Every structure is written in C-alpha cells, then in structure tokens.
Coordinates of C-alpha atoms in Angstrom, one line a residue:
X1 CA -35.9 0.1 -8.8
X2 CA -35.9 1.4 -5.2
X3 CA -38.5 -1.8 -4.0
X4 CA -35.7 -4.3 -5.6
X5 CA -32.9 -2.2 -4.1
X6 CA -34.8 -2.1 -0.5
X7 CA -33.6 -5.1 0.8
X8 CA -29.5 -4.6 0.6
X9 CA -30.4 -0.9 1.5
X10 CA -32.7 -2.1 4.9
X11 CA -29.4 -4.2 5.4
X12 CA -26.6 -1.5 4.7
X13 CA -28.5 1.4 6.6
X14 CA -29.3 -1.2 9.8
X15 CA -25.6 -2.8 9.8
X16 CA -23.4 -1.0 8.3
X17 CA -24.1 2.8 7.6
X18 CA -26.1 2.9 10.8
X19 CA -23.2 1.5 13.0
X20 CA -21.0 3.8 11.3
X21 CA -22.6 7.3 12.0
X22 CA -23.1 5.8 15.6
X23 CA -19.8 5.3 16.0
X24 CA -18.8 8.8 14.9
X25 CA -21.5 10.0 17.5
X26 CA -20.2 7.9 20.5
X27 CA -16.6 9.1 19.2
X28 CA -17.5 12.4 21.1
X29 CA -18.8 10.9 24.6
X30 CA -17.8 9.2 27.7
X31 CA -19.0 6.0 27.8
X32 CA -18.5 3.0 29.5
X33 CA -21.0 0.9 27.8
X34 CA -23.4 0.6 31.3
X35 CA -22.9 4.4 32.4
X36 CA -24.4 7.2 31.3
X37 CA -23.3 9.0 27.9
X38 CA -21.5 12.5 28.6
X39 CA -21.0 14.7 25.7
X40 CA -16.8 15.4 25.8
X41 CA -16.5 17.0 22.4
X42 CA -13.1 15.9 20.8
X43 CA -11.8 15.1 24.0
X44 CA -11.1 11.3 22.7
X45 CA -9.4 12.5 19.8
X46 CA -6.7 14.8 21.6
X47 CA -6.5 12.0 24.2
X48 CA -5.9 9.7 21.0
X49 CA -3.2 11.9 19.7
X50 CA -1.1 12.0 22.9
X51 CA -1.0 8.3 23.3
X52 CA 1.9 6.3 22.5
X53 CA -0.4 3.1 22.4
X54 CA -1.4 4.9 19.4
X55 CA 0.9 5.6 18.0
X56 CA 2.7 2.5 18.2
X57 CA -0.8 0.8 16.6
X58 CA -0.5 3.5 13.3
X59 CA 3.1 2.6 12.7
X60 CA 2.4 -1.2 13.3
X61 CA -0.6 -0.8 11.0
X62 CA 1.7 1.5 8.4
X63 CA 4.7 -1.3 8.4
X64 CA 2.3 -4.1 7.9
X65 CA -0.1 -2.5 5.0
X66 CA 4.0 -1.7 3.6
X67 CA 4.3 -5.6 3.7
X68 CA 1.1 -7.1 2.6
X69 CA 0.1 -4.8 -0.2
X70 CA 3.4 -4.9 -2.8
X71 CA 3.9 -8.8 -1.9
X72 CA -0.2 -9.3 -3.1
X73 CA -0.1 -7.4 -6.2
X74 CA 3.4 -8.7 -7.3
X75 CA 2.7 -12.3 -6.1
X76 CA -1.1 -12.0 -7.8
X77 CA -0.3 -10.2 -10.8
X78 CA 2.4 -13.3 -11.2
X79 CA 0.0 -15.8 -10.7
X80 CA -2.5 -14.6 -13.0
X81 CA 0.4 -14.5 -15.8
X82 CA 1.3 -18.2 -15.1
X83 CA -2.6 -19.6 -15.3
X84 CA -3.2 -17.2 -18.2
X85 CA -0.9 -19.8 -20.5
X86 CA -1.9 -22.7 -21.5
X87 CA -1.3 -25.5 -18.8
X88 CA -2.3 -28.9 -17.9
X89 CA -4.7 -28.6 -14.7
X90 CA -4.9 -25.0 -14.8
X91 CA -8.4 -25.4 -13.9
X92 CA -7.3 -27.3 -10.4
X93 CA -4.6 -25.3 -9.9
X94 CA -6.9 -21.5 -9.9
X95 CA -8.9 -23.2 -7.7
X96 CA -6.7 -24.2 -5.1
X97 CA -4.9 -20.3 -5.0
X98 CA -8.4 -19.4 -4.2
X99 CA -9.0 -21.8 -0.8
X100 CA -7.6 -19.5 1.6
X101 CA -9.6 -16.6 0.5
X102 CA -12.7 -18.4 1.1
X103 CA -12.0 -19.9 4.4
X104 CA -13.0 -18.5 7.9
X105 CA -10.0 -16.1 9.1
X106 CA -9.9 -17.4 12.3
X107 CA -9.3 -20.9 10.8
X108 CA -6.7 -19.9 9.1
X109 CA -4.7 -18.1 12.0
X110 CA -5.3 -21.7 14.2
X111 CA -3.8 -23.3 11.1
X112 CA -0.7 -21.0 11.2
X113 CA -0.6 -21.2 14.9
X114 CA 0.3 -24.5 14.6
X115 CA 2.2 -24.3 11.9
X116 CA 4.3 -21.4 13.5
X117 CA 4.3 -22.9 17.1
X118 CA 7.8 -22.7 18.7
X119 CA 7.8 -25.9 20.2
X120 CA 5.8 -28.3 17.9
X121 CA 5.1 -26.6 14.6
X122 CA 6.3 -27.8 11.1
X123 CA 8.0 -24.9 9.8
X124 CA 10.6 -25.4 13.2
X125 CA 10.3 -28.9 13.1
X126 CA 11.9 -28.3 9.2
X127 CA 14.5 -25.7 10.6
X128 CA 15.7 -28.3 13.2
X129 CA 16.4 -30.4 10.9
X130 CA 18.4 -28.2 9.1
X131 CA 20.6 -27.9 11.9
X132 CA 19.6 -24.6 13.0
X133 CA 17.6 -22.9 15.6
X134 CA 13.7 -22.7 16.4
X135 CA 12.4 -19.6 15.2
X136 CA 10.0 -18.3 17.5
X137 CA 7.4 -17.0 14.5
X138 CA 4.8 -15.3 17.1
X139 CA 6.8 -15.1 20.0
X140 CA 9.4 -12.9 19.1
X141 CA 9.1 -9.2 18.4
X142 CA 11.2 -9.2 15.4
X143 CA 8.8 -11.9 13.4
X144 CA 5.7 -11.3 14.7
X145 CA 4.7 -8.7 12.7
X146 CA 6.0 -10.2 9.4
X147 CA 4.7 -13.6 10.4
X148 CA 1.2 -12.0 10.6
X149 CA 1.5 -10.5 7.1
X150 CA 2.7 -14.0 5.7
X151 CA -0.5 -15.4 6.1
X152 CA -2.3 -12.6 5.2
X153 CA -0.4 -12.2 1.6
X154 CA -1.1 -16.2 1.3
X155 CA -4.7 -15.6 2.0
X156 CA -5.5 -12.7 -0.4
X157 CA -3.6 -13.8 -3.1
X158 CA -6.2 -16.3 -5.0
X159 CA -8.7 -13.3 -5.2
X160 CA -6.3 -10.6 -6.3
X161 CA -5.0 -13.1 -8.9
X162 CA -8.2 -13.8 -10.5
X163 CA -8.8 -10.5 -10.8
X164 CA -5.5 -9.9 -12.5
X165 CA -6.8 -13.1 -14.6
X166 CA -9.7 -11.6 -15.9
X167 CA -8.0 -8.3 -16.7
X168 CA -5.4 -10.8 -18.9
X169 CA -8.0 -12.5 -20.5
X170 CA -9.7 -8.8 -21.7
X171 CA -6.9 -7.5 -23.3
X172 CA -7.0 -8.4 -27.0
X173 CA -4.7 -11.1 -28.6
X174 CA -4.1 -8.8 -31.7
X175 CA -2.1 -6.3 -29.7
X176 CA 0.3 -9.1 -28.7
X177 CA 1.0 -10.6 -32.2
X178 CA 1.2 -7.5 -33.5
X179 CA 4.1 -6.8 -31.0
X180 CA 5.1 -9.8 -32.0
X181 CA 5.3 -8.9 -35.5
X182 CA 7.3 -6.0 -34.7
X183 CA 9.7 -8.2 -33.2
X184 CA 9.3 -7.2 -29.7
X185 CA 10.1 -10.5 -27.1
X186 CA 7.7 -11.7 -24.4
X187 CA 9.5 -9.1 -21.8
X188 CA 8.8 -5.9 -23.5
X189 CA 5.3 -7.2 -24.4
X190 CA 4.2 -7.6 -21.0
X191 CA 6.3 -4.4 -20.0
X192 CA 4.7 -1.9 -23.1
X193 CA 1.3 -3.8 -23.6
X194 CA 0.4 -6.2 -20.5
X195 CA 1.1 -4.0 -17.9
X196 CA -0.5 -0.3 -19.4
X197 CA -3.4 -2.1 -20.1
X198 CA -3.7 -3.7 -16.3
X199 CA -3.5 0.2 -15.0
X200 CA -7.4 -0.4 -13.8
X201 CA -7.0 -3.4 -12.7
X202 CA -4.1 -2.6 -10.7
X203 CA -5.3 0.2 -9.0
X204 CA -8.4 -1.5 -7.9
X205 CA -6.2 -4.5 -6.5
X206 CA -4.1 -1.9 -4.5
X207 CA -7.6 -0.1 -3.3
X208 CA -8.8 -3.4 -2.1
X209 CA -5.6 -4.9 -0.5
X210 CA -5.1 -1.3 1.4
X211 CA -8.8 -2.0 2.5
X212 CA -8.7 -5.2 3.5
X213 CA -5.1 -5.3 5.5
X214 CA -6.2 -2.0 7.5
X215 CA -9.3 -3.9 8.5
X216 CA -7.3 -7.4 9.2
X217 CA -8.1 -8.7 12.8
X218 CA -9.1 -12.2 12.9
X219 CA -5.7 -13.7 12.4
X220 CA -4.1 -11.1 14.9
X221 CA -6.3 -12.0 17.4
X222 CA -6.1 -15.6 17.1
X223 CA -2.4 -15.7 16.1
X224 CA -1.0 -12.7 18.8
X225 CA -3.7 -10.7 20.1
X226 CA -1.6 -8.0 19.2
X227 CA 1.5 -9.6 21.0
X228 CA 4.2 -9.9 22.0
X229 CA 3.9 -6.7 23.7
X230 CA 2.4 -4.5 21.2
X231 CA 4.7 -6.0 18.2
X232 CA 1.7 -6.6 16.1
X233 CA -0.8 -4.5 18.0
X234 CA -2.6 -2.7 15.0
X235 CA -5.2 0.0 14.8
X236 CA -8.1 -2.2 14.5
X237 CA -6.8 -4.5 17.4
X238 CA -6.4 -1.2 19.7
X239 CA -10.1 0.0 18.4
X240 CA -11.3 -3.3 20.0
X241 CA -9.2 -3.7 22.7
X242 CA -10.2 0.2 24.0
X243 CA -13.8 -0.6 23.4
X244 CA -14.4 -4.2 24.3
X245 CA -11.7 -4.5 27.7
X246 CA -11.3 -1.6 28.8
X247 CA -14.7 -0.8 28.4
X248 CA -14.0 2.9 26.8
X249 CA -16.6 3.1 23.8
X250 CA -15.9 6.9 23.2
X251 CA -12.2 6.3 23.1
X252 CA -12.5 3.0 21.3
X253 CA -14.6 4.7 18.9
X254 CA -12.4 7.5 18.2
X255 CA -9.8 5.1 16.9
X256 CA -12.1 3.5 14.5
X257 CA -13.5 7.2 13.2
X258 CA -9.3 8.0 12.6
X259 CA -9.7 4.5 10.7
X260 CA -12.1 5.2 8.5
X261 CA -11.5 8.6 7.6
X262 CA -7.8 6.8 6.3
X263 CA -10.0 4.6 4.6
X264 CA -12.0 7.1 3.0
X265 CA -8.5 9.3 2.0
X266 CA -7.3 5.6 0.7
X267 CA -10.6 5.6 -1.7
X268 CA -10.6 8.8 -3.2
X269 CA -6.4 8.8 -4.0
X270 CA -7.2 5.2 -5.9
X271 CA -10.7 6.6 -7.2
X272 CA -8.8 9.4 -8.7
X273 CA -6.3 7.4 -10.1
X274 CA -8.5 4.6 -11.4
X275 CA -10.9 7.3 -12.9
X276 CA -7.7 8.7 -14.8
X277 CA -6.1 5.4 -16.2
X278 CA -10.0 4.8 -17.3
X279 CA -10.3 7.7 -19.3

C-alpha cells in the first residue's frame, strides 16, 4: 500500500506539508529573504495583532466569506434541484454551470475586469442605457468588495451544485412517494425529506466554500490587488503582499500560520458536525 501511496506522499511532504511547517518555522524569524534568519520568537505575531492593516484584512476576509458562502450553497443547492427534474438539455445545461469552475482564476478576473470596467465594460454600458449612472464595480470602495465575491459565487457554483446533485440523486425515490402518499406537497417534501437527508452534503459544501473563499487570491489580484485602498485587501492578499513587496517573510508568514490555524478551527467545527449528521 505505502509503495502505491509513495508518490502523492513524495508530492504532499515536498509541496505542501513541507512548505507548511516551513512557514510556521520562518513565522518566528526576521527575514528578509537575502539576509540572514534571526530567531524573534512571536515577535511577528504581537506585531501582527497591533496592526490595523490586519485587522482591516480579517474583517475584509470575514465580510466576504459572510458573502460568498450562503449565496453558494443557496444558489447550488437550487441548481442541483432544478437539473435533478426531468429537462430537455439537462445534460448541456450541468455542463455549462461547471465552466467557471474549471477555468484558470486569473482568466476569469480579466474576464470580469472587462466586464466591470468603468469606462468600457458591458454591465455599464447596460446601465447607461438605462438612463442611469456608471457604476464604478472595482473602483469604488462600496462595490469592490461585493464585486469580488460576485465572481467568486459565479465560479464555485457548478461544483457545489453537482455535489448537491449527486446527494439528490442518492436519496431514495420511495421516501418521496411515500410523502406523497401521505398527502404531503412538493414544499414540505423537500423541507422534511430533501433537505434532512442533504445534512452531509451540506456541511461538506459549507467546509469547502469556507476553504476555498479564505484561500481566494487570483481574482483579487487581477481584479483590485486588494484595492481601492484596502477595500478588498484580504488576509491572503496581505500574507503575500508582506512577504513578496515588502520583503518581510517572518511577518508574511505569521499571517498565513493565523490563516491556517482558522482553517484548521473551520475543519474540525464542520468535521464535528458532518461526523454527527453521519451517525
């Protein structure tokens, strides 16, 4: 078992568990990446805890993972009700929810750069015509933040819903008819069957979602790069802005040890759950 096992292991100790204990390690130095490594202790992390920048990045991060996450399961779990019934196309149409998953994130914050551009974007262009305003999407410190979170709900939700889907397609027909039977409607059959049975899967779409928008920083950094101001500045995009400009690895890496202890708090609150909805 461990020789077929060896080769994802050789890849998750070298790039990912590796990298990870190494960053928790340079967490407690000064280093600039070309000067020598000086052993501060948690110096980085009280530094990191009397910054506003910080701060600022954990509320940014908190407001957007507020956003993203009830939009996706909602949206998703909708989805996955609509191509669970039987439609013409259905086949086309699960395929198409799932493009934006699979494309490049970076394409798809140039694509909704231009769509969002001030000046010469569609979604203005639309508005003008309307007779109102430009909205300036990325621009503006009121819809930055929101605009960000837009495409991110647009790109996650083709995964999350086939997940949902195949949660649908496992719970047993004879459950619903004999609702049916009892002469409950379509409403309380997906509010006292559908939805208790889709605990599991619900909880591991939350996980996931909370996962995935904490990590999000492709699309800021091509849409905003954490602008304007620090509107949409989150802590991922202040991990690598500390690290990578202003050259403060210990620092920068103090923020992403804060990150993945949150992730790790995330896990085993939705573990629990998930392990008690299982059993």
């Amino acid at each position: 078992a461990f020789l077929f096992l060896a080769p994802y292991l050789i890849i998750f100790v070298l790039f990912r568990f590796g990298p990870s204990v190494a960053g928790v390690l340079i967490s407690l130095t000064d280093w600039n990446i070309i000067g020598d490594i000086n052993f501060v202790g948690l110096d980085n992390f009280k530094k990191l805890f009397q910054t506003d920048y910080f701060w600022t990045a954990l509320g940014n991060t908190a407001k957007f993972v507020a956003i993203v996450v009830p939009c996706v399961v909602v949206l998703s779990l909708a989805l996955a009700v609509l191509f669970n019934q039987k439609l013409r196309f259905k086949g086309i149409a699960r395929a198409v929810t799932i493009i934006p998953y699979v494309l490049i994130p970076a394409v798809v914050g140039v694509i909704w750069n231009w769509m969002y551009s001030y000046k010469s974007g569609i979604l203005n262009y639309y508005i003008g015509k309307a007779g109102m305003e430009p909205v300036g999407w990325l621009i503006d410190q009121k819809y930055a933040l929101i605009s960000i979170a837009i495409v991110i709900i647009w790109s996650y939700l083709g995964y999350n819903m086939l997940l949902f889907l195949a949660g649908l397609q496992n719970i047993p027909q004879e459950l619903r008819e004999a609702a049916i039977l009892d002469g409950a409607d379509s409403r309380q059959s997906f509010f006292k069957i559908t939805l208790p049975l889709l605990r599991p899967v619900t909880s591991l779409v939350v996980t996931l979602s909370f996962v995935n928008t904490i990590q999000v920083y492709d699309q800021i950094y091509v849409m905003t790069n954490g602008g304007p101001g620090t509107a949409s500045m989150t802590l991922v995009q202040y991990m690598y802005t500390s690290a990578f400009k202003d050259y403060d690895m210990g620092y920068g890496s103090a923020v992403g040890t804060v990150i993945v202890f949150i992730l790790i708090a995330v896990y085993f609150v939705t573990n629990k759950i998930l392990k008690s909805e299982v059993e």
